[in-house]
Each structure stands twice: as structure tokens, then as C-alpha cells.
Short mmCIF file of C-alpha atoms in Angstrom, two decimals:
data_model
loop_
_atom_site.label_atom_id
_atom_site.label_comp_id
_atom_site.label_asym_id
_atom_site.label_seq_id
_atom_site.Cartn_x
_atom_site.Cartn_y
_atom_site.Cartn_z
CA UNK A 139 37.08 5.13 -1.31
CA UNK A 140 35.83 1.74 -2.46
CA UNK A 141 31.95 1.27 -3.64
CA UNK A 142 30.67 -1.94 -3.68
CA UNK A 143 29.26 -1.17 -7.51
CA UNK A 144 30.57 -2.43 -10.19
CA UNK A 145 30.34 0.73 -12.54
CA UNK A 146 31.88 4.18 -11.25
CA UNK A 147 32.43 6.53 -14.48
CA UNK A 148 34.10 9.79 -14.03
CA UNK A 149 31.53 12.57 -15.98
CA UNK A 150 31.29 16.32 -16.28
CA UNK A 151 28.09 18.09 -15.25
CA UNK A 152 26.59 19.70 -18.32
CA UNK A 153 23.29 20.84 -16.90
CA UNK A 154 20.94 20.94 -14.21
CA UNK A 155 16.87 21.21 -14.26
CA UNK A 156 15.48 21.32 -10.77
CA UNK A 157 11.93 20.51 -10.14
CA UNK A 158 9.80 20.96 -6.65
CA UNK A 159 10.71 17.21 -5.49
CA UNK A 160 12.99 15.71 -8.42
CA UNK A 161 16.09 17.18 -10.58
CA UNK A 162 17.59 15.22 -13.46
CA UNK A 163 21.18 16.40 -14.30
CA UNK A 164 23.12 15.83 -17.66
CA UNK A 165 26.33 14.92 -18.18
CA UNK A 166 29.65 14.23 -20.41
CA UNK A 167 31.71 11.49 -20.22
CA UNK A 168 34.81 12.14 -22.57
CA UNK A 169 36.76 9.03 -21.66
CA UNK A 170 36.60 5.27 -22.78
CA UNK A 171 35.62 3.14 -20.06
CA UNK A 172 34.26 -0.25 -18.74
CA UNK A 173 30.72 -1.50 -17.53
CA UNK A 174 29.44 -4.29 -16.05
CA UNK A 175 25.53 -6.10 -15.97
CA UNK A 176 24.17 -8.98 -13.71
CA UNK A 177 21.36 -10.21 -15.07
CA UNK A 178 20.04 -13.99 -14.91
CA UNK A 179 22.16 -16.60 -17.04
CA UNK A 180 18.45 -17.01 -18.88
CA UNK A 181 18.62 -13.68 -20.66
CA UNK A 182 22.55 -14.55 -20.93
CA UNK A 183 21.54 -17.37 -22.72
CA UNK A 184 18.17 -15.77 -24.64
CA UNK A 185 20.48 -13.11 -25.92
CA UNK A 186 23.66 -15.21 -26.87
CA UNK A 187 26.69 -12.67 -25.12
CA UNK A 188 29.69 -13.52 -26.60
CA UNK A 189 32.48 -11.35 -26.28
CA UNK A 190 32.97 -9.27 -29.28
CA UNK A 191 29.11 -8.50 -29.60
CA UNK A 192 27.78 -4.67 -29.51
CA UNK A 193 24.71 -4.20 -27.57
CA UNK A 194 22.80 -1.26 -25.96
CA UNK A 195 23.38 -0.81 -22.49
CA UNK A 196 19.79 0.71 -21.35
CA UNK A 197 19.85 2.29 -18.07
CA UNK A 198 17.30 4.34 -16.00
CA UNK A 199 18.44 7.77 -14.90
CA UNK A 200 17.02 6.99 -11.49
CA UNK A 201 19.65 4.60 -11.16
CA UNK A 202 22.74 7.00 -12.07
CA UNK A 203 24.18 8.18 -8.17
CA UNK A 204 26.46 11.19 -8.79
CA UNK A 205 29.20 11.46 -6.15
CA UNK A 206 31.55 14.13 -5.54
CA UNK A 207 34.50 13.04 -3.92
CA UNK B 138 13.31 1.72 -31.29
CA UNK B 139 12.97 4.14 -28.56
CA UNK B 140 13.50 3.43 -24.73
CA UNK B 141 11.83 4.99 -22.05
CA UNK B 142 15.42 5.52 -20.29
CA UNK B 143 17.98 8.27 -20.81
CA UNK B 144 21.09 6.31 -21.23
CA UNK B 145 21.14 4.49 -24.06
CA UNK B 146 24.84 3.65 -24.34
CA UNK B 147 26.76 1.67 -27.72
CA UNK B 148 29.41 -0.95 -25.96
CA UNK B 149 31.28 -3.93 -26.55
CA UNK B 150 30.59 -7.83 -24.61
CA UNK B 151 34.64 -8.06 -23.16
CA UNK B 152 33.30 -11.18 -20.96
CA UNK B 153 30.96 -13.35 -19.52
CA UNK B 154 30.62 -14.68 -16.54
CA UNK B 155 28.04 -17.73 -15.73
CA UNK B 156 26.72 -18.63 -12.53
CA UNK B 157 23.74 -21.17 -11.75
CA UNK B 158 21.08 -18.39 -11.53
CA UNK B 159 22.69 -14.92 -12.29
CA UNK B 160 25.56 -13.58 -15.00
CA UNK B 161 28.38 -10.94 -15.30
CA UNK B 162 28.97 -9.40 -17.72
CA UNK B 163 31.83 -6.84 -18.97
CA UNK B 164 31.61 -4.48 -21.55
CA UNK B 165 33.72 -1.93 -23.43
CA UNK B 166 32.53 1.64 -23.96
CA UNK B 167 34.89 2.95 -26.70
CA UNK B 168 32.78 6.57 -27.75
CA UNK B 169 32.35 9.21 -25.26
CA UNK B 170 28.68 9.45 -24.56
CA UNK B 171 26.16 11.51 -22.65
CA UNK B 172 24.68 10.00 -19.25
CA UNK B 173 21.82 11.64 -17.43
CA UNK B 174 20.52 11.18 -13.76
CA UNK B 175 17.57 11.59 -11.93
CA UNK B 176 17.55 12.61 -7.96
CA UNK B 177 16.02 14.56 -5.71
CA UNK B 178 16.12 18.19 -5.54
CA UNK B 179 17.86 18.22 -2.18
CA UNK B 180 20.57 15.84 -2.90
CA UNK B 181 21.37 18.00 -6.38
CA UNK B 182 21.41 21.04 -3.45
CA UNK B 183 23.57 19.40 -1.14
CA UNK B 184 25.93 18.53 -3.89
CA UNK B 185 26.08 21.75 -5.42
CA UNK B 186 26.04 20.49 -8.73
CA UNK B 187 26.67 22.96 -11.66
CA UNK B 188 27.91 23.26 -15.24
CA UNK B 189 31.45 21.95 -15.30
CA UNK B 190 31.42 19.79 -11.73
CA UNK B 191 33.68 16.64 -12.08
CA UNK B 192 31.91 13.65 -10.30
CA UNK B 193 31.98 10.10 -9.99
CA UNK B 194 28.37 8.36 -11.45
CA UNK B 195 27.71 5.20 -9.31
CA UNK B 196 25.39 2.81 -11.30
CA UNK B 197 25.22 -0.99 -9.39
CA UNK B 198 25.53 -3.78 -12.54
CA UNK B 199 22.08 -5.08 -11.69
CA UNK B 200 20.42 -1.84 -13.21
CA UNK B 201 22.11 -2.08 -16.41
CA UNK B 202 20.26 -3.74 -19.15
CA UNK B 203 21.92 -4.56 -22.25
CA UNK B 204 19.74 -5.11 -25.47
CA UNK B 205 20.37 -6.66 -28.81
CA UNK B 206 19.11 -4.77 -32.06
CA UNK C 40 2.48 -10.66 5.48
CA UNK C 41 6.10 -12.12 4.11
CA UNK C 42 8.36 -9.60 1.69
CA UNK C 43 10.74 -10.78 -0.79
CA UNK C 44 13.01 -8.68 0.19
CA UNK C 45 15.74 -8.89 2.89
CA UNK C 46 14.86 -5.25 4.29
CA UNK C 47 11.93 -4.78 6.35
CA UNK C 48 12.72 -1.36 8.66
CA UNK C 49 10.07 -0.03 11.17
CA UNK C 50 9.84 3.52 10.72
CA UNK C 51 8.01 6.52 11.60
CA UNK C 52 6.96 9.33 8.82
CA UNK C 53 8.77 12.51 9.95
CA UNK C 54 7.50 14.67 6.93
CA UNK C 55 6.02 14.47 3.22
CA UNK C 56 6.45 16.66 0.76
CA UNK C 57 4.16 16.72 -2.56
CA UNK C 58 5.16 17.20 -6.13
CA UNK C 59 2.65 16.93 -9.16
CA UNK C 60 3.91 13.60 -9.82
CA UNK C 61 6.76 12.53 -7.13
CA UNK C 62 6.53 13.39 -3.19
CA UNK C 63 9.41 12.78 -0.81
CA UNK C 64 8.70 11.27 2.67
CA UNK C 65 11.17 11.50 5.14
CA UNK C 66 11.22 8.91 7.89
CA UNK C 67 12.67 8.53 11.74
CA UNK C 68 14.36 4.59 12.81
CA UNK C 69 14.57 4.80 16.41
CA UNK C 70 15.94 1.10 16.96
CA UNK C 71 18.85 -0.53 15.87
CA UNK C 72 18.12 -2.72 12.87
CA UNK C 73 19.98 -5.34 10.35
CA UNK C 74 20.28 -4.93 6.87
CA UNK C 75 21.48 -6.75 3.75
CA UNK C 76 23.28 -5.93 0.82
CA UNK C 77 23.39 -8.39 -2.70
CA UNK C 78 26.22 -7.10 -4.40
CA UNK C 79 28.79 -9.02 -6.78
CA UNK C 80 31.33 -11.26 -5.59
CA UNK C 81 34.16 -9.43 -7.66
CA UNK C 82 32.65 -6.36 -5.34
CA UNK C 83 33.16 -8.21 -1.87
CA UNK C 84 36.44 -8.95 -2.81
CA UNK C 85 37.87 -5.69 -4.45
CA UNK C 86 36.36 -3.68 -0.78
CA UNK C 87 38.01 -6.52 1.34
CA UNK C 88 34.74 -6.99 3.42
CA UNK C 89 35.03 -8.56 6.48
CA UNK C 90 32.57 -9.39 9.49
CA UNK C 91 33.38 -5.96 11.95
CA UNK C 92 34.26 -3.97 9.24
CA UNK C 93 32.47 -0.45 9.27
CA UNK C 94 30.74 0.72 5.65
CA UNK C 95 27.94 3.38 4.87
CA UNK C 96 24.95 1.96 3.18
CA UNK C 97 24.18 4.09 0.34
CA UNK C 98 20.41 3.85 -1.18
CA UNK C 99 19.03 6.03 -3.05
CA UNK C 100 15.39 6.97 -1.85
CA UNK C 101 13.65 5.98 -4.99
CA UNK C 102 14.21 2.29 -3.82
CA UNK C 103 12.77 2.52 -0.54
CA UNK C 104 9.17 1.27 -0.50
CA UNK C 105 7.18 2.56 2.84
CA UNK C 106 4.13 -0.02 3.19
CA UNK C 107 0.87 0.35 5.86
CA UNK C 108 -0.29 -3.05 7.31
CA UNK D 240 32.32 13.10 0.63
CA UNK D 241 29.19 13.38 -0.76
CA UNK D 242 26.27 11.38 -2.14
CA UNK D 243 23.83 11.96 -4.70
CA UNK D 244 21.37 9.56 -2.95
CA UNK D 245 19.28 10.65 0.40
CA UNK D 246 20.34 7.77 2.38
CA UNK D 247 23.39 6.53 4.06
CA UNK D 248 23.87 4.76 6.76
CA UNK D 249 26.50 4.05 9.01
CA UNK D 250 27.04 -0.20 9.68
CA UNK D 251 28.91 -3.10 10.95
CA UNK D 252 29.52 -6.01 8.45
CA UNK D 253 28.12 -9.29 10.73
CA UNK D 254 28.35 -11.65 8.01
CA UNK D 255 29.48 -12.63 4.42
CA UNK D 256 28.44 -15.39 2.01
CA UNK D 257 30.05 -15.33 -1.26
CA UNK D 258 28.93 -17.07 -4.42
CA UNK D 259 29.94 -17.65 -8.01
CA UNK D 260 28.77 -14.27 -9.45
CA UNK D 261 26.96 -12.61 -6.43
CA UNK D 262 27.32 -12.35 -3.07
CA UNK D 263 24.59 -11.40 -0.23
CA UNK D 264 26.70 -9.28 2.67
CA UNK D 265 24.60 -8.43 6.28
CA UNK D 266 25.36 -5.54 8.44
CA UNK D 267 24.18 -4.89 11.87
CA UNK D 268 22.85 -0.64 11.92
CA UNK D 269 23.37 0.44 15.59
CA UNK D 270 22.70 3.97 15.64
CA UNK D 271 18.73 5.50 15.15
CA UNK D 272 18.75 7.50 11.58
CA UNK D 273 16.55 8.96 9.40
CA UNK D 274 15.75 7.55 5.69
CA UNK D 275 13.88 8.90 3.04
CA UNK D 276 11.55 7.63 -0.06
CA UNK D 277 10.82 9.24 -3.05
CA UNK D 278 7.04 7.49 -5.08
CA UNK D 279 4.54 9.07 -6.88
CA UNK D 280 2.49 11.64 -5.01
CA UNK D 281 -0.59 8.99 -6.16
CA UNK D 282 0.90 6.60 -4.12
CA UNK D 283 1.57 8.55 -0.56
CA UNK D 284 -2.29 9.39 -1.26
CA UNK D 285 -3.38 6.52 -1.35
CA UNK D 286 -1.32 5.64 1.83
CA UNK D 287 -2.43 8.62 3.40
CA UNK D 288 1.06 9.36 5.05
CA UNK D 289 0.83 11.78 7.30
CA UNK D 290 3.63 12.84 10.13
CA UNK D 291 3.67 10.36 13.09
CA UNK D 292 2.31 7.08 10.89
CA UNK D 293 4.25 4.04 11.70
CA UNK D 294 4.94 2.33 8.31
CA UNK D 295 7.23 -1.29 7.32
CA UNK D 296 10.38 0.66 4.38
CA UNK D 297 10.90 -2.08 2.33
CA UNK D 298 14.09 -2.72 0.31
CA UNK D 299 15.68 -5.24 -1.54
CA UNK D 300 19.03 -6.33 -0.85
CA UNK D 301 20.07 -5.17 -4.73
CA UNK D 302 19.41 -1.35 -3.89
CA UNK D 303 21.84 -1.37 -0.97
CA UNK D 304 25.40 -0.17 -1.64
CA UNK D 305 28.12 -0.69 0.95
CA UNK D 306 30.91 1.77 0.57
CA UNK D 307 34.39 2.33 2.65
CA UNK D 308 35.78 5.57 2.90
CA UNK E 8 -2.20 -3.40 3.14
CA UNK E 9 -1.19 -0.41 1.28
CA UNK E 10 2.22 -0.61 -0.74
CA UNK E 11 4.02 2.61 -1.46
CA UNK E 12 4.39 1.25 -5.11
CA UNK E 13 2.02 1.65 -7.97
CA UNK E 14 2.27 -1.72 -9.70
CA UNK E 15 0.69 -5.04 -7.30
CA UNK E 16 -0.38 -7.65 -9.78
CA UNK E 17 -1.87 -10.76 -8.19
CA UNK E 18 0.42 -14.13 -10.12
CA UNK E 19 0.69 -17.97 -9.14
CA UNK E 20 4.46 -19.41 -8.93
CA UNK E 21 5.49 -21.30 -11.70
CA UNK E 22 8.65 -22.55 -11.05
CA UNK E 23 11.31 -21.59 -8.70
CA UNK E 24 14.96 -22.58 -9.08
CA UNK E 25 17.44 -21.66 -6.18
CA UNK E 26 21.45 -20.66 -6.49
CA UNK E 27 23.48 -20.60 -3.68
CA UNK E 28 22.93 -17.14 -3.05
CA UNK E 29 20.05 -15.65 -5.20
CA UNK E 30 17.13 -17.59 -6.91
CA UNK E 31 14.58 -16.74 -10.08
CA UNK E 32 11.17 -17.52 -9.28
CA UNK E 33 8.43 -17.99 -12.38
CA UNK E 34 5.08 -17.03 -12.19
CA UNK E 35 1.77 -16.87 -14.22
CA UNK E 36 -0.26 -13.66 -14.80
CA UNK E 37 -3.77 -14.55 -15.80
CA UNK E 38 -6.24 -11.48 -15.24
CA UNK E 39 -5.40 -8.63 -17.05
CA UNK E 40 -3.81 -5.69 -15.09
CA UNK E 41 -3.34 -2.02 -15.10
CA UNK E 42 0.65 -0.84 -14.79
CA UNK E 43 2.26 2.49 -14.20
CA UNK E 44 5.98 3.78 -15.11
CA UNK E 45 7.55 6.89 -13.63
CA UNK E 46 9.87 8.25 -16.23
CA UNK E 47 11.39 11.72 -16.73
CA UNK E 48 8.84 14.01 -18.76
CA UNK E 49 11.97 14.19 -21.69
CA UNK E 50 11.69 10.41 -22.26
CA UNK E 51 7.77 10.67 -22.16
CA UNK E 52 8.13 13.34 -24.98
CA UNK E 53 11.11 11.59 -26.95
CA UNK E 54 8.77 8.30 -27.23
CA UNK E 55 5.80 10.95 -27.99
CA UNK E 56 3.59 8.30 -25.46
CA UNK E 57 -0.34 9.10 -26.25
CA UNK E 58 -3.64 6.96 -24.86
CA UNK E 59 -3.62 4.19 -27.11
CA UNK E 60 -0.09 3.77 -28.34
CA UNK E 61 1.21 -0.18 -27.94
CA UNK E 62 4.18 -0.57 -26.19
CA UNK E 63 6.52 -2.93 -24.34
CA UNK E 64 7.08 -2.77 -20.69
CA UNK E 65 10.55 -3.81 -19.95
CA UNK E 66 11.00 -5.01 -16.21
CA UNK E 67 14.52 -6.75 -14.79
CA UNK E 68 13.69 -9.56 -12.87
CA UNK E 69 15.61 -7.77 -9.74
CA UNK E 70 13.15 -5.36 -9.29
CA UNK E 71 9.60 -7.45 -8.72
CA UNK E 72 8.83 -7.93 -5.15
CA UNK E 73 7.34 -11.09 -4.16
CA UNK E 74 4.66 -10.64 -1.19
CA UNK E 75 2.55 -13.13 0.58
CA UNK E 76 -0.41 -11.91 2.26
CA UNK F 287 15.26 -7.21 -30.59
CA UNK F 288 16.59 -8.83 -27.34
CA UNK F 289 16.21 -7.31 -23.95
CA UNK F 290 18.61 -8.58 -21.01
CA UNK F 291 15.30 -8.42 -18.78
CA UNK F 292 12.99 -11.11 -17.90
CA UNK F 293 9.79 -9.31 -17.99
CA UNK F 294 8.46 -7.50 -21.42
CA UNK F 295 5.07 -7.09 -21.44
CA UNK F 296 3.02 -5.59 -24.16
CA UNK F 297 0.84 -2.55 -22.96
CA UNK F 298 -1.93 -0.20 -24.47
CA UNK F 299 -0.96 3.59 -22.62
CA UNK F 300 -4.19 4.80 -20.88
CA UNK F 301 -3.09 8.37 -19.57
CA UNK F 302 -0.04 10.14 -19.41
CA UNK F 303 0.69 13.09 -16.73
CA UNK F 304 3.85 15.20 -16.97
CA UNK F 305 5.63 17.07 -14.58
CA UNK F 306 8.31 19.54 -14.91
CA UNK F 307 11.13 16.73 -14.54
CA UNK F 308 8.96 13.26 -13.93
CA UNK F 309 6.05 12.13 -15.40
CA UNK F 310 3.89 9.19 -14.58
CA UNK F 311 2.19 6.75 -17.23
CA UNK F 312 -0.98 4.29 -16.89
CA UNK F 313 -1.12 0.84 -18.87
CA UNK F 314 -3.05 -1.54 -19.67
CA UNK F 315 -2.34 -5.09 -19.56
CA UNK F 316 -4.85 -7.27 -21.70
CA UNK F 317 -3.09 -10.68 -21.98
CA UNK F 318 -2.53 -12.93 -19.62
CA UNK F 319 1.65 -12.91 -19.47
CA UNK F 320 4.14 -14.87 -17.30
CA UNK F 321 6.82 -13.04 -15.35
CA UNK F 322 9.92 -13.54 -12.99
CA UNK F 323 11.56 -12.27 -10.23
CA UNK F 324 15.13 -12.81 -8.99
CA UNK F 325 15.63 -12.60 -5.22
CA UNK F 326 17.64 -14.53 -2.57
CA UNK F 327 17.60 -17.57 -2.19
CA UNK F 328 17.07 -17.17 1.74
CA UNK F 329 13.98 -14.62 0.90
CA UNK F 330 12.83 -17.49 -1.47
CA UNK F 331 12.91 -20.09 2.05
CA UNK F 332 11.27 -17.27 4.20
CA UNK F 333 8.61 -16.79 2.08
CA UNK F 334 8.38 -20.90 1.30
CA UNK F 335 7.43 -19.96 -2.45
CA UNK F 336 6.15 -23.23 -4.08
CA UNK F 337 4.53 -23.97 -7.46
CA UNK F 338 1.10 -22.90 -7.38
CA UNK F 339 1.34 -20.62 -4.48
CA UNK F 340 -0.62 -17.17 -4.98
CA UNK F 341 1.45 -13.78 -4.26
CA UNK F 342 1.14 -10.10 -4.76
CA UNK F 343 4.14 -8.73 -7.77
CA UNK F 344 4.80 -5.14 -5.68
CA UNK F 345 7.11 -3.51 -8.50
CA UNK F 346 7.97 0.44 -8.23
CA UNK F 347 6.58 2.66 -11.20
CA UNK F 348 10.19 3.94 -11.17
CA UNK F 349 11.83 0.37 -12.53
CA UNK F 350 8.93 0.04 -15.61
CA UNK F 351 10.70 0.93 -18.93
CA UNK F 352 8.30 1.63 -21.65
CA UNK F 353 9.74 0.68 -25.21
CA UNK F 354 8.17 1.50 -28.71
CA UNK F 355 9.83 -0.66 -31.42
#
């Protein structure tokens, strides 16, 4: 199973809060692991990456896909 | 500061990557954290999800923003 | 009328369903269609893809935009 | 195998074109299917979806995830 | 034509600059605009949002759809 | 404060209505702001975006991030 995604964390399900149409769904994840961004080589540049640096990696929940494999 | 997002996630720049238009970057996540996800009801149905599920969270690169305090 | 976007899918509205704030519409694509992915490089590589090759396109409905000309 | 995203598709990889940091893959989808969206109830109001409207889904190339199983 | 999106702000191209694979386009904004964001409810509550409160609308580049009429 | 996003526009909230799990926001945009959008190169061709050409922004209420700092 290959994704073509550059970020696939492995999480526990801590809880669930169903609405009519939408559900958001917490979770845990216990173990160190690695991300990845693309974004334009402006904001690369406008925020001066260097490895090294801590940042905040913001994220929308809408854009979290749980899989169970 | 507080983002109108649910994961909000402390890591490390590992390495950049430039292209012409559009960067890579890699990042370190050292601390467990908590990671939440929106989706629709059904798919949260279809998957079953409950308290204690192992899964895999799928987030593509492009939808991970990371900011500079 | 020119989108840009690579994905521009005739479909037919099969059923809607109304939250308070989000609705889900399910659609019906009766022809056969081509679609495009943007995904990283390092991505292409690490699933090998190859003209032939047979994937599932995974997209989560929240990015899919219906639009009435 | 299973998705916490409404739609996935089944499709043939016709061509690649790789660059430095991204790449933009296109598949050929044979097979009729069904998709979904999920936007604010405002929005299928003012679009007055109803069962049997013909609409355009539009997508950008970003949201579409290829994945081999 | 009726977009199954909440935000269509009419801009003029500034500048466009084009990669082998993906490009960054520029563009001007000159009549003020109403917005919208879809958020969950707990992020609306954490950021205690109210009529009136200033804020910053944080968009990635990715996710603004170019249209020509 | 440095976002890895193009677009950060400042916003005066104009209503706010919650859901159970989503809830939808209205802005205000007073100033006139610039803004970008990264697409592919081939969707920048198709669409034959030039300085000074006038187009329609269509972004999803879903991919707005309000901030407070």
C-alpha cells in the first residue's frame, strides 16, 4: 500500500463526535515521526527555513484522511 | 496567537528542498501530539471508527503550513 | 468559462443532504473521463508510477467544487 | 482497505511529467462512478441543487491522491 | 454561473511566473470583499470569534481557483 | 509571525453560525490586498493568464484559516 502523500502518521482514535453531515474525530499519536510541506520557494524564502529551525506546522482538520488498513 | 485549525503541531526544519516555483520541506516531530480530523459522517460510519482504532492519517504536504513565531 | 484547475467532470446530482451549516451532494459520472493528480516528485518515484499502471484516486469530498453554468 | 474520504476512483496512469519538487501525473477513469461534495448548506442554496441537475465538479490537481494497493 | 464555493473575489493578474510543472500567478484585489471560512465549531470557540473582532485570513496559494468568465 | 502561505488578509468578522461539529464565519475585507495562486503551469496556458487580465478567485470556505495574533 503506497499513497502518493507525503505524510502518513500512524494515530490512535481517542474520540468521535458525529454530527448530521460532518464528524471530527480526535486522535493520539505517541510516536516521533516525520512531515513534509510544499509550499512556494517565496514563503521558503519570506520565512528563512533552515534546517535546525522550530516552526508550527498548522494544518486544517479537513485535510487529515484517516485510513484503516 | 490562536489558529483557526486543530493541529497545531511543534517540529523541527530537517531539509529544504528548492525548486523554481514550489519547495519541500522536511521536518522532525520529536513530542507526541494530538491530531484531529474532520469528515463526513458516513465515511466515520463506514470506517467504524471508535476509541482505541489504530489508523493511518493521510495529510498531502501541500496542506501543511508551517509558521514562524 | 476556463477553470484553473485540471479537473472539470460532468456530473449529474444524485442526492443532497442538508446540515445547519454543511450539506453533502452526491453525484452520478456516466462517461469515462481524465483526471490529474499534482503530487511530489519524491511521491512519483517512491509508488513507481508508470503510464498503464492501475491506482485509486482518493479525494476527499470537501475538495470537490460542483459549479452551474 | 478503507478510506476516510467519500471518493475513490479506480484509474489508468496515461502519462507522467516529473519536475524538480512536483510532479503533475494524468490518469484515464474508464468506468461510470459516483462522487460526492461536501460545502456549506448556503452554498447548495444558492445553487439550488436538486436531484437530476447537470453540474461541471471542479478539482484541482493538488486534492487528488493516487494510491496502489 | 454559480460556484459551489463561498469565496469569488473579482482580481486583475499581476504577474505570473511559470515552472516546469506548476506556476504562481499574482494578482491585485482592489474593491473590498466579503469572505467566509468553514471551521469546526471547537476552533470557532477556542479563538472566541465575535462580529467585530480583527483577524487574519490565512490562505495557501494552492487552494485559490483562477476562473475566466 | 511568519506564515508559509501566500495569502493573509486582514478581516473584520461579520457573523458567526455554529453547528454541532462545523461552523461557518462571514468577513469583511476593507483594503484593497494582493493575492496569489499556485496552479499548473499547463492550467496557467489554458487559461492564457496575462498581466492585467480580469478573473474570478473561487476559493472554498473550507481552506480560509482565521488567525488572531
Amino acid at each position: 500500500m503506497k499513497y502518493g502523500a507525503r505524510n502518513t502518521i500512524t494515530a490512535k482514535v481517542v474520540s468521535v463526535k458525529k454530527g448530521e453531515v460532518m464528524a471530527q474525530v480526535n486522535f493520539q499519536v505517541d510516536k516521533p515521526c516525520t512531515m513534509a510541506s510544499v509550499l512556494t520557494t517565496e514563503s521558503v524564502e519570506d520565512l528563512a527555513l533552515a534546517p535546525g529551525d522550530e516552526v508550527i506546522l498548522v494544518i486544517k482538520a479537513v485535510n487529515v484522511i484517516p485510513v484503516k488498513e
